Amino acid sequence: MDAMPLVLLPPTEDAKGDGVSWFEVAAGQEGLLLARGPDGSEIARAEVKRVGRRQGTVELAAGEISAYYSFELIGSGSDLSIRVDAGGKSTMIGTGQSDDAVAGIDLDPDQVGLVAMWGGLRDPLLTLADDIAGSGPADSADWGLAACGLTWMGVSVGVGACATGFLVSCAASLVGAGTFVEHCV
Amino acid sequence: MFAGNDAPAVLVPASERARGLGVRWYEANVSRSGSLSLTARGASGQMVSRIDGKPAGRSGIALTIVMGDSQMTLETQISRGPAKGLALVSVKMDGQEAMVSSTDDNQGQIELSETWTAALNLWQEGPDLFAMLSAHERSQSDSGHHCGSCLLLGAGVSVGAGLCAGTLNPAACGLTLTAGGLFIESCEGACA
């Protein structure tokens, strides 16, 4: 499946509390994720860009609240790490990093809530990417544009949540990043 | 982006419950001219089950559920219920009929075959899926509901009515009545 799919995701429990009825994901190298209310109105958005082979930027916005970070995938395999930059501070995510080192980006509480909400889409995006890729020919995993686009988006929202202190997001983001480096770079 | 003959499918990941039944994601297609399909796909992309739908009169939906070698039909007629915002939904499943209503006296239960039981179990999330797809489709249109979004809404009502009549699942019955009410308010004749 190489065509860019439009993906709809049911709201996570947290997002339901924010009035989100569904998420809309247009996956690509410059992807857009929208959180929609019951009448289809836009409640929040995440703009995810791939600005290099291994670099990306993420802009999150909901009303007057916004947050921005960039990240880079460094190394590969068991030496893979991810550097996240936001507000002039950097933090590293990697198998050799301590939890204290990971939780290194300071955001105000509203921004943290925004990053956390989008971080909740990490697993659905990465799982769907895996599923789509797995549907290709059995002897050659078909990591087409759709699967790579969804993986990139899953990693993009996941690293932000990890770097903000949601440690549950760190391991899955690293796994997703490893998959991306292996199949999509 | 969704409705139209050449539009790419819309994908929705399966819930954990559906994953346990072998479904990995759903692929939806709808045309504004009046047909829809929702395909449940498995780990290798194979079709696990598919629902095809088309209008049946001004306020009815005819669904065909394909599952393995079996093909089942589910036809629903939606009309105004006794209470504001609630519908009266008559449902016919392979010849058996029942009525879903907010009153107790005319609510029948359909005896389900094993195949129907398996199909309704697989499609338990069907009403929610169709409701989300309908809301998304409606959001793409400046004029609100149109045939495509109404077909999706009606398909959700139909699957909900099947679940309600077959299993008396209270959540499915409630959703059928309220979504049916919205259908009557917004969709009657939309595909005529």
mmCIF file of C-alpha atoms in Angstrom:
data_model
loop_
_atom_site.group_PDB
_atom_site.id
_atom_site.type_symbol
_atom_site.label_atom_id
_atom_site.label_comp_id
_atom_site.label_asym_id
_atom_site.label_seq_id
_atom_site.Cartn_x
_atom_site.Cartn_y
_atom_site.Cartn_z
ATOM 1 C CA MET A 1 0.000 0.000 0.000
ATOM 2 C CA ASP A 2 1.936 3.003 -1.255
ATOM 3 C CA ALA A 3 -0.833 5.545 -1.528
ATOM 4 C CA MET A 4 -1.001 8.126 1.241
ATOM 5 C CA PRO A 5 -3.972 7.106 3.306
ATOM 6 C CA LEU A 6 -6.233 9.312 5.327
ATOM 7 C CA VAL A 7 -6.426 7.785 8.763
ATOM 8 C CA LEU A 8 -9.117 8.395 11.353
ATOM 9 C CA LEU A 9 -8.390 7.531 14.952
ATOM 10 C CA PRO A 10 -10.998 7.252 17.693
ATOM 11 C CA PRO A 11 -10.347 9.650 20.563
ATOM 12 C CA THR A 12 -8.163 8.480 23.411
ATOM 13 C CA GLU A 13 -9.771 8.687 26.860
ATOM 14 C CA ASP A 14 -7.795 11.865 27.661
ATOM 15 C CA ALA A 15 -8.765 13.463 24.389
ATOM 16 C CA LYS A 16 -12.457 12.663 24.930
ATOM 17 C CA GLY A 17 -12.245 14.848 28.017
ATOM 18 C CA ASP A 18 -10.978 17.662 25.818
ATOM 19 C CA GLY A 19 -14.011 17.334 23.550
ATOM 20 C CA VAL A 20 -12.218 15.450 20.763
ATOM 21 C CA SER A 21 -14.490 13.170 18.746
ATOM 22 C CA TRP A 22 -11.868 11.857 16.364
ATOM 23 C CA PHE A 23 -8.365 12.447 15.071
ATOM 24 C CA GLU A 24 -7.646 12.882 11.401
ATOM 25 C CA VAL A 25 -4.215 11.994 10.096
ATOM 26 C CA ALA A 26 -2.893 12.772 6.656
ATOM 27 C CA ALA A 27 0.389 10.880 6.662
ATOM 28 C CA GLY A 28 3.337 11.992 4.623
ATOM 29 C CA GLN A 29 6.743 13.577 5.023
ATOM 30 C CA GLU A 30 4.888 16.741 5.936
ATOM 31 C CA GLY A 31 2.002 15.377 7.891
ATOM 32 C CA LEU A 32 -0.945 17.037 9.490
ATOM 33 C CA LEU A 33 -2.875 15.680 12.439
ATOM 34 C CA LEU A 34 -6.163 17.305 13.396
ATOM 35 C CA ALA A 35 -8.277 16.800 16.493
ATOM 36 C CA ARG A 36 -11.919 17.345 15.634
ATOM 37 C CA GLY A 37 -14.917 18.071 17.795
ATOM 38 C CA PRO A 38 -18.370 16.467 17.376
ATOM 39 C CA ASP A 39 -19.361 18.984 14.700
ATOM 40 C CA GLY A 40 -16.086 18.555 12.832
ATOM 41 C CA SER A 41 -14.566 21.777 14.118
ATOM 42 C CA GLU A 42 -10.801 21.800 14.606
ATOM 43 C CA ILE A 43 -9.870 21.646 18.290
ATOM 44 C CA ALA A 44 -6.135 21.170 17.933
ATOM 45 C CA ARG A 45 -3.526 20.438 15.300
ATOM 46 C CA ALA A 46 -0.071 18.975 15.015
ATOM 47 C CA GLU A 47 2.117 19.792 12.024
ATOM 48 C CA VAL A 48 4.888 17.275 11.584
ATOM 49 C CA LYS A 49 7.678 17.940 9.095
ATOM 50 C CA ARG A 50 10.641 15.886 8.029
ATOM 51 C CA VAL A 51 13.374 18.450 7.424
ATOM 52 C CA GLY A 52 16.232 16.043 6.698
ATOM 53 C CA ARG A 53 16.828 12.317 6.364
ATOM 54 C CA ARG A 54 16.730 11.982 10.126
ATOM 55 C CA GLN A 55 15.472 15.341 11.360
ATOM 56 C CA GLY A 56 11.981 16.508 12.068
ATOM 57 C CA THR A 57 10.029 19.405 13.537
ATOM 58 C CA VAL A 58 6.706 19.351 15.346
ATOM 59 C CA GLU A 59 4.377 22.304 15.878
ATOM 60 C CA LEU A 60 1.419 21.770 18.156
ATOM 61 C CA ALA A 61 -1.427 24.215 18.598
ATOM 62 C CA ALA A 62 -4.790 24.357 20.346
ATOM 63 C CA GLY A 63 -6.406 27.773 20.489
ATOM 64 C CA GLU A 64 -3.866 30.132 22.014
ATOM 65 C CA ILE A 65 -1.615 27.355 23.307
ATOM 66 C CA SER A 66 1.252 26.220 21.153
ATOM 67 C CA ALA A 67 4.421 24.196 21.493
ATOM 68 C CA TYR A 68 7.351 23.531 19.188
ATOM 69 C CA TYR A 69 10.194 21.056 19.233
ATOM 70 C CA SER A 70 12.613 19.490 16.821
ATOM 71 C CA PHE A 71 14.350 16.143 16.932
ATOM 72 C CA GLU A 72 17.044 14.109 15.246
ATOM 73 C CA LEU A 73 17.557 10.355 15.036
ATOM 74 C CA ILE A 74 21.205 9.524 15.730
ATOM 75 C CA GLY A 75 22.893 6.186 15.085
ATOM 76 C CA SER A 76 21.067 2.938 14.444
ATOM 77 C CA GLY A 77 20.256 -0.414 15.958
ATOM 78 C CA SER A 78 21.185 -0.742 19.618
ATOM 79 C CA ASP A 79 23.107 2.560 19.445
ATOM 80 C CA LEU A 80 20.137 4.559 18.292
ATOM 81 C CA SER A 81 19.311 7.689 20.238
ATOM 82 C CA ILE A 82 17.089 10.676 19.655
ATOM 83 C CA ARG A 83 17.997 14.262 20.435
ATOM 84 C CA VAL A 84 15.040 16.524 21.159
ATOM 85 C CA ASP A 85 15.427 20.316 21.147
ATOM 86 C CA ALA A 86 12.900 22.771 22.518
ATOM 87 C CA GLY A 87 13.146 26.263 23.915
ATOM 88 C CA GLY A 88 16.927 26.294 23.745
ATOM 89 C CA LYS A 89 17.311 23.055 25.700
ATOM 90 C CA SER A 90 18.296 19.644 24.398
ATOM 91 C CA THR A 91 17.667 16.218 25.783
ATOM 92 C CA MET A 92 18.740 12.781 24.637
ATOM 93 C CA ILE A 93 16.525 9.729 24.455
ATOM 94 C CA GLY A 94 18.357 6.453 24.178
ATOM 95 C CA THR A 95 18.897 3.102 25.750
ATOM 96 C CA GLY A 96 21.896 4.462 27.655
ATOM 97 C CA GLN A 97 20.079 7.463 29.093
ATOM 98 C CA SER A 98 18.789 7.666 32.623
ATOM 99 C CA ASP A 99 15.220 8.719 33.290
ATOM 100 C CA ASP A 100 16.487 11.995 34.747
ATOM 101 C CA ALA A 101 18.342 12.748 31.563
ATOM 102 C CA VAL A 102 15.254 12.042 29.476
ATOM 103 C CA ALA A 103 12.869 14.383 31.247
ATOM 104 C CA GLY A 104 14.758 17.418 30.117
ATOM 105 C CA ILE A 105 12.424 19.833 28.400
ATOM 106 C CA ASP A 106 10.603 22.469 30.389
ATOM 107 C CA LEU A 107 7.186 23.487 29.191
ATOM 108 C CA ASP A 108 4.384 25.223 30.982
ATOM 109 C CA PRO A 109 1.476 23.001 32.131
ATOM 110 C CA ASP A 110 -0.784 23.888 29.203
ATOM 111 C CA GLN A 111 1.949 22.976 26.753
ATOM 112 C CA VAL A 112 2.634 19.733 28.600
ATOM 113 C CA GLY A 113 -1.061 18.847 28.290
ATOM 114 C CA LEU A 114 -0.911 19.486 24.561
ATOM 115 C CA VAL A 115 2.228 17.379 24.094
ATOM 116 C CA ALA A 116 0.685 14.601 26.181
ATOM 117 C CA MET A 117 -2.539 14.566 24.171
ATOM 118 C CA TRP A 118 -0.696 14.167 20.877
ATOM 119 C CA GLY A 119 1.698 11.678 22.448
ATOM 120 C CA GLY A 120 -1.311 9.447 23.067
ATOM 121 C CA LEU A 121 -1.469 8.810 19.314
ATOM 122 C CA ARG A 122 2.017 7.268 19.277
ATOM 123 C CA ASP A 123 0.928 3.646 19.698
ATOM 124 C CA PRO A 124 -2.092 3.719 17.352
ATOM 125 C CA LEU A 125 0.070 5.267 14.616
ATOM 126 C CA LEU A 126 3.029 2.920 15.074
ATOM 127 C CA THR A 127 0.775 -0.139 15.312
ATOM 128 C CA LEU A 128 -1.149 0.779 12.187
ATOM 129 C CA ALA A 129 2.135 1.390 10.338
ATOM 130 C CA ASP A 130 3.342 -2.065 11.374
ATOM 131 C CA ASP A 131 0.076 -3.618 10.291
ATOM 132 C CA ILE A 132 0.066 -1.956 6.892
ATOM 133 C CA ALA A 133 3.696 -2.885 6.291
ATOM 134 C CA GLY A 134 2.985 -6.454 7.340
ATOM 135 C CA SER A 135 0.286 -6.742 4.717
ATOM 136 C CA GLY A 136 2.866 -6.594 1.928
ATOM 137 C CA PRO A 137 4.538 -9.577 0.303
ATOM 138 C CA ALA A 138 5.688 -11.958 3.030
ATOM 139 C CA ASP A 139 9.245 -12.183 1.715
ATOM 140 C CA SER A 140 9.841 -8.444 1.507
ATOM 141 C CA ALA A 141 8.308 -6.224 4.118
ATOM 142 C CA ASP A 142 6.557 -3.524 2.165
ATOM 143 C CA TRP A 143 7.541 -0.375 4.004
ATOM 144 C CA GLY A 144 5.934 1.921 1.514
ATOM 145 C CA LEU A 145 5.230 5.613 1.844
ATOM 146 C CA ALA A 146 2.168 5.047 3.958
ATOM 147 C CA ALA A 147 3.861 2.880 6.574
ATOM 148 C CA CYS A 148 6.923 5.141 6.717
ATOM 149 C CA GLY A 149 4.753 8.246 6.943
ATOM 150 C CA LEU A 150 2.698 6.813 9.792
ATOM 151 C CA THR A 151 5.851 5.634 11.602
ATOM 152 C CA TRP A 152 7.427 9.080 11.280
ATOM 153 C CA MET A 153 4.322 10.680 12.734
ATOM 154 C CA GLY A 154 4.150 8.187 15.579
ATOM 155 C CA VAL A 155 7.792 8.831 16.455
ATOM 156 C CA SER A 156 7.304 12.593 16.111
ATOM 157 C CA VAL A 157 4.486 12.808 18.642
ATOM 158 C CA GLY A 158 6.080 10.159 20.862
ATOM 159 C CA VAL A 159 9.475 11.832 21.328
ATOM 160 C CA GLY A 160 7.832 15.055 22.468
ATOM 161 C CA ALA A 161 5.888 13.274 25.172
ATOM 162 C CA CYS A 162 8.993 11.337 26.235
ATOM 163 C CA ALA A 163 11.164 14.445 26.431
ATOM 164 C CA THR A 164 8.490 16.192 28.471
ATOM 165 C CA GLY A 165 8.590 13.484 31.088
ATOM 166 C CA PHE A 166 6.034 10.913 29.942
ATOM 167 C CA LEU A 167 8.529 8.099 30.218
ATOM 168 C CA VAL A 168 6.094 5.456 29.008
ATOM 169 C CA SER A 169 6.491 7.082 25.605
ATOM 170 C CA CYS A 170 10.267 6.701 25.454
ATOM 171 C CA ALA A 171 10.712 3.009 24.710
ATOM 172 C CA ALA A 172 7.973 2.870 22.089
ATOM 173 C CA SER A 173 9.354 5.976 20.387
ATOM 174 C CA LEU A 174 12.811 4.443 20.245
ATOM 175 C CA VAL A 175 11.438 1.230 18.777
ATOM 176 C CA GLY A 176 9.492 3.230 16.197
ATOM 177 C CA ALA A 177 12.579 5.294 15.399
ATOM 178 C CA GLY A 178 14.605 2.104 14.954
ATOM 179 C CA THR A 179 12.023 0.767 12.550
ATOM 180 C CA PHE A 180 12.078 4.038 10.638
ATOM 181 C CA VAL A 181 15.870 4.077 10.346
ATOM 182 C CA GLU A 182 15.884 0.458 9.209
ATOM 183 C CA HIS A 183 13.177 0.695 6.586
ATOM 184 C CA CYS A 184 12.609 4.294 5.645
ATOM 185 C CA VAL A 185 15.835 6.349 5.706
ATOM 186 C CA MET B 1 -10.802 13.365 0.117
ATOM 187 C CA PHE B 2 -13.142 10.641 1.293
ATOM 188 C CA ALA B 3 -16.188 10.542 -0.902
ATOM 189 C CA GLY B 4 -15.766 10.205 -4.622
ATOM 190 C CA ASN B 5 -15.067 7.487 -7.106
ATOM 191 C CA ASP B 6 -11.296 7.845 -7.121
ATOM 192 C CA ALA B 7 -10.797 8.731 -3.473
ATOM 193 C CA PRO B 8 -8.327 6.658 -1.485
ATOM 194 C CA ALA B 9 -9.733 4.555 1.282
ATOM 195 C CA VAL B 10 -9.939 5.878 4.791
ATOM 196 C CA LEU B 11 -8.190 3.670 7.320
ATOM 197 C CA VAL B 12 -9.172 3.176 10.940
ATOM 198 C CA PRO B 13 -7.091 0.989 13.277
ATOM 199 C CA ALA B 14 -8.935 -1.848 14.964
ATOM 200 C CA SER B 15 -9.677 -1.734 18.688
ATOM 201 C CA GLU B 16 -7.882 -4.107 21.034
ATOM 202 C CA ARG B 17 -11.040 -6.228 21.180
ATOM 203 C CA ALA B 18 -11.242 -6.483 17.397
ATOM 204 C CA ARG B 19 -7.504 -7.229 17.176
ATOM 205 C CA GLY B 20 -8.193 -10.243 19.363
ATOM 206 C CA LEU B 21 -10.595 -11.421 16.660
ATOM 207 C CA GLY B 22 -7.964 -11.058 13.946
ATOM 208 C CA VAL B 23 -8.849 -7.601 12.624
ATOM 209 C CA ARG B 24 -5.956 -5.147 12.230
ATOM 210 C CA TRP B 25 -7.623 -2.219 10.528
ATOM 211 C CA TYR B 26 -10.719 -1.102 8.656
ATOM 212 C CA GLU B 27 -10.812 0.376 5.196
ATOM 213 C CA ALA B 28 -13.798 2.544 4.310
ATOM 214 C CA ASN B 29 -14.992 3.704 0.918
ATOM 215 C CA VAL B 30 -18.084 5.723 0.214
ATOM 216 C CA SER B 31 -19.382 7.333 -2.928
ATOM 217 C CA ARG B 32 -21.646 10.352 -2.909
ATOM 218 C CA SER B 33 -23.765 8.632 -5.499
ATOM 219 C CA GLY B 34 -24.905 6.133 -2.911
ATOM 220 C CA SER B 35 -22.856 3.118 -1.933
ATOM 221 C CA LEU B 36 -20.412 2.300 0.816
ATOM 222 C CA SER B 37 -18.140 -0.473 1.944
ATOM 223 C CA LEU B 38 -16.296 -1.039 5.182
ATOM 224 C CA THR B 39 -13.735 -3.832 5.071
ATOM 225 C CA ALA B 40 -12.139 -5.398 8.134
ATOM 226 C CA ARG B 41 -8.623 -6.520 7.218
ATOM 227 C CA GLY B 42 -6.377 -9.031 8.930
ATOM 228 C CA ALA B 43 -2.642 -9.257 9.562
ATOM 229 C CA SER B 44 -1.688 -9.975 5.987
ATOM 230 C CA GLY B 45 -4.161 -7.477 4.595
ATOM 231 C CA GLN B 46 -6.725 -10.150 3.813
ATOM 232 C CA MET B 47 -10.415 -9.422 4.116
ATOM 233 C CA VAL B 48 -11.839 -10.753 7.377
ATOM 234 C CA SER B 49 -15.310 -9.368 6.752
ATOM 235 C CA ARG B 50 -16.940 -6.635 4.713
ATOM 236 C CA ILE B 51 -20.099 -4.586 4.967
ATOM 237 C CA ASP B 52 -21.570 -3.209 1.752
ATOM 238 C CA GLY B 53 -24.395 -0.707 1.957
ATOM 239 C CA LYS B 54 -26.826 1.222 -0.212
ATOM 240 C CA PRO B 55 -29.971 3.250 0.374
ATOM 241 C CA ALA B 56 -33.328 1.494 0.604
ATOM 242 C CA GLY B 57 -36.004 4.095 -0.017
ATOM 243 C CA ARG B 58 -36.055 7.558 1.569
ATOM 244 C CA SER B 59 -35.100 6.455 5.062
ATOM 245 C CA GLY B 60 -33.800 2.944 4.813
ATOM 246 C CA ILE B 61 -30.437 1.232 4.468
ATOM 247 C CA ALA B 62 -29.717 -2.188 2.987
ATOM 248 C CA LEU B 63 -26.527 -3.829 4.179
ATOM 249 C CA THR B 64 -24.827 -7.001 3.054
ATOM 250 C CA ILE B 65 -22.323 -8.512 5.452
ATOM 251 C CA VAL B 66 -19.773 -10.822 3.897
ATOM 252 C CA MET B 67 -17.890 -13.163 6.205
ATOM 253 C CA GLY B 68 -15.985 -16.097 4.798
ATOM 254 C CA ASP B 69 -18.329 -17.881 2.429
ATOM 255 C CA SER B 70 -21.397 -16.474 4.154
ATOM 256 C CA GLN B 71 -23.380 -13.488 3.030
ATOM 257 C CA MET B 72 -26.043 -11.971 5.253
ATOM 258 C CA THR B 73 -28.528 -9.204 4.617
ATOM 259 C CA LEU B 74 -29.669 -6.581 7.093
ATOM 260 C CA GLU B 75 -32.290 -4.065 6.038
ATOM 261 C CA THR B 76 -33.399 -1.198 8.219
ATOM 262 C CA GLN B 77 -36.162 1.372 7.918
ATOM 263 C CA ILE B 78 -35.875 4.401 10.179
ATOM 264 C CA SER B 79 -38.863 6.500 11.138
ATOM 265 C CA ARG B 80 -39.738 9.171 13.665
ATOM 266 C CA GLY B 81 -40.147 7.780 17.178
ATOM 267 C CA PRO B 82 -42.615 8.733 19.872
ATOM 268 C CA ALA B 83 -40.087 10.924 21.687
ATOM 269 C CA LYS B 84 -38.231 13.917 20.246
ATOM 270 C CA GLY B 85 -34.815 12.991 18.918
ATOM 271 C CA LEU B 86 -35.473 9.277 19.083
ATOM 272 C CA ALA B 87 -36.213 7.033 16.137
ATOM 273 C CA LEU B 88 -38.296 3.956 15.579
ATOM 274 C CA VAL B 89 -36.186 1.435 13.719
ATOM 275 C CA SER B 90 -37.501 -1.669 12.017
ATOM 276 C CA VAL B 91 -34.849 -4.226 11.213
ATOM 277 C CA LYS B 92 -34.972 -7.294 9.003
ATOM 278 C CA MET B 93 -32.163 -9.844 9.210
ATOM 279 C CA ASP B 94 -32.312 -12.627 6.647
ATOM 280 C CA GLY B 95 -36.092 -12.570 6.769
ATOM 281 C CA GLN B 96 -36.632 -12.193 10.532
ATOM 282 C CA GLU B 97 -38.029 -8.857 11.672
ATOM 283 C CA ALA B 98 -37.897 -6.811 14.854
ATOM 284 C CA MET B 99 -38.586 -3.268 15.957
ATOM 285 C CA VAL B 100 -36.199 -1.129 18.010
ATOM 286 C CA SER B 101 -38.121 1.491 19.909
ATOM 287 C CA SER B 102 -37.927 3.528 23.078
ATOM 288 C CA THR B 103 -41.115 1.829 24.234
ATOM 289 C CA ASP B 104 -40.969 -1.706 25.578
ATOM 290 C CA ASP B 105 -44.046 -3.239 24.034
ATOM 291 C CA ASN B 106 -42.845 -3.580 20.458
ATOM 292 C CA GLN B 107 -39.242 -4.596 20.904
ATOM 293 C CA GLY B 108 -38.632 -8.022 19.477
ATOM 294 C CA GLN B 109 -35.579 -10.219 19.591
ATOM 295 C CA ILE B 110 -34.201 -11.995 16.563
ATOM 296 C CA GLU B 111 -32.949 -15.557 16.934
ATOM 297 C CA LEU B 112 -29.412 -15.430 15.657
ATOM 298 C CA SER B 113 -27.706 -18.141 13.664
ATOM 299 C CA GLU B 114 -24.092 -18.978 14.524
ATOM 300 C CA THR B 115 -22.958 -17.027 11.502
ATOM 301 C CA TRP B 116 -24.928 -13.961 12.525
ATOM 302 C CA THR B 117 -23.634 -14.235 16.087
ATOM 303 C CA ALA B 118 -20.068 -14.317 14.811
ATOM 304 C CA ALA B 119 -20.673 -11.420 12.442
ATOM 305 C CA LEU B 120 -22.273 -9.196 15.089
ATOM 306 C CA ASN B 121 -19.506 -10.053 17.536
ATOM 307 C CA LEU B 122 -16.918 -9.049 14.951
ATOM 308 C CA TRP B 123 -18.757 -5.818 14.132
ATOM 309 C CA GLN B 124 -19.525 -4.711 17.701
ATOM 310 C CA GLU B 125 -17.628 -1.503 17.087
ATOM 311 C CA GLY B 126 -19.515 -1.000 13.801
ATOM 312 C CA PRO B 127 -21.951 1.656 15.105
ATOM 313 C CA ASP B 128 -19.107 3.746 16.559
ATOM 314 C CA LEU B 129 -16.980 3.309 13.444
ATOM 315 C CA PHE B 130 -19.774 4.367 11.117
ATOM 316 C CA ALA B 131 -20.688 7.309 13.379
ATOM 317 C CA MET B 132 -17.094 8.560 13.290
ATOM 318 C CA LEU B 133 -16.826 8.092 9.533
ATOM 319 C CA SER B 134 -20.146 9.883 9.024
ATOM 320 C CA ALA B 135 -19.112 12.812 11.210
ATOM 321 C CA HIS B 136 -15.835 13.071 9.324
ATOM 322 C CA GLU B 137 -17.570 12.899 5.957
ATOM 323 C CA ARG B 138 -20.053 15.571 7.047
ATOM 324 C CA SER B 139 -17.195 17.817 8.160
ATOM 325 C CA GLN B 140 -15.818 17.747 4.607
ATOM 326 C CA SER B 141 -18.978 19.265 3.199
ATOM 327 C CA ASP B 142 -20.073 22.910 3.436
ATOM 328 C CA SER B 143 -23.700 21.863 3.272
ATOM 329 C CA GLY B 144 -23.710 19.448 6.198
ATOM 330 C CA HIS B 145 -25.187 16.005 5.669
ATOM 331 C CA HIS B 146 -25.322 14.630 2.162
ATOM 332 C CA CYS B 147 -25.897 11.169 0.744
ATOM 333 C CA GLY B 148 -22.443 9.832 1.667
ATOM 334 C CA SER B 149 -22.474 10.946 5.287
ATOM 335 C CA CYS B 150 -26.111 9.897 5.630
ATOM 336 C CA LEU B 151 -25.382 6.440 4.246
ATOM 337 C CA LEU B 152 -22.633 6.043 6.824
ATOM 338 C CA LEU B 153 -24.877 7.290 9.607
ATOM 339 C CA GLY B 154 -27.653 4.950 8.486
ATOM 340 C CA ALA B 155 -25.243 2.013 8.280
ATOM 341 C CA GLY B 156 -24.277 2.636 11.896
ATOM 342 C CA VAL B 157 -27.944 2.709 12.868
ATOM 343 C CA SER B 158 -28.486 -0.548 10.995
ATOM 344 C CA VAL B 159 -25.611 -2.425 12.603
ATOM 345 C CA GLY B 160 -26.701 -1.045 15.973
ATOM 346 C CA ALA B 161 -30.248 -2.203 15.317
ATOM 347 C CA GLY B 162 -28.956 -5.652 14.422
ATOM 348 C CA LEU B 163 -26.936 -5.786 17.633
ATOM 349 C CA CYS B 164 -29.918 -4.530 19.609
ATOM 350 C CA ALA B 165 -32.430 -6.939 18.088
ATOM 351 C CA GLY B 166 -30.044 -9.875 18.175
ATOM 352 C CA THR B 167 -28.384 -9.431 21.542
ATOM 353 C CA LEU B 168 -30.527 -6.833 23.362
ATOM 354 C CA ASN B 169 -27.275 -4.997 24.106
ATOM 355 C CA PRO B 170 -28.539 -1.853 25.884
ATOM 356 C CA ALA B 171 -25.720 0.367 24.594
ATOM 357 C CA ALA B 172 -26.408 -0.695 21.019
ATOM 358 C CA CYS B 173 -30.157 -0.120 21.495
ATOM 359 C CA GLY B 174 -29.595 3.364 22.920
ATOM 360 C CA LEU B 175 -27.181 4.359 20.190
ATOM 361 C CA THR B 176 -29.571 3.059 17.543
ATOM 362 C CA LEU B 177 -32.407 5.223 18.820
ATOM 363 C CA THR B 178 -30.376 8.435 19.138
ATOM 364 C CA ALA B 179 -28.400 7.995 15.913
ATOM 365 C CA GLY B 180 -31.643 7.032 14.219
ATOM 366 C CA GLY B 181 -33.175 10.251 15.536
ATOM 367 C CA LEU B 182 -30.333 12.248 13.992
ATOM 368 C CA PHE B 183 -30.840 10.347 10.743
ATOM 369 C CA ILE B 184 -34.521 11.291 10.644
ATOM 370 C CA GLU B 185 -33.741 14.942 11.392
ATOM 371 C CA SER B 186 -30.916 15.290 8.890
ATOM 372 C CA CYS B 187 -30.929 12.532 6.343
ATOM 373 C CA GLU B 188 -34.412 11.546 5.249
ATOM 374 C CA GLY B 189 -34.367 11.492 1.455
ATOM 375 C CA ALA B 190 -30.695 12.504 1.243
ATOM 376 C CA CYS B 191 -29.961 9.753 -1.244
ATOM 377 C CA ALA B 192 -33.295 9.903 -3.064
#
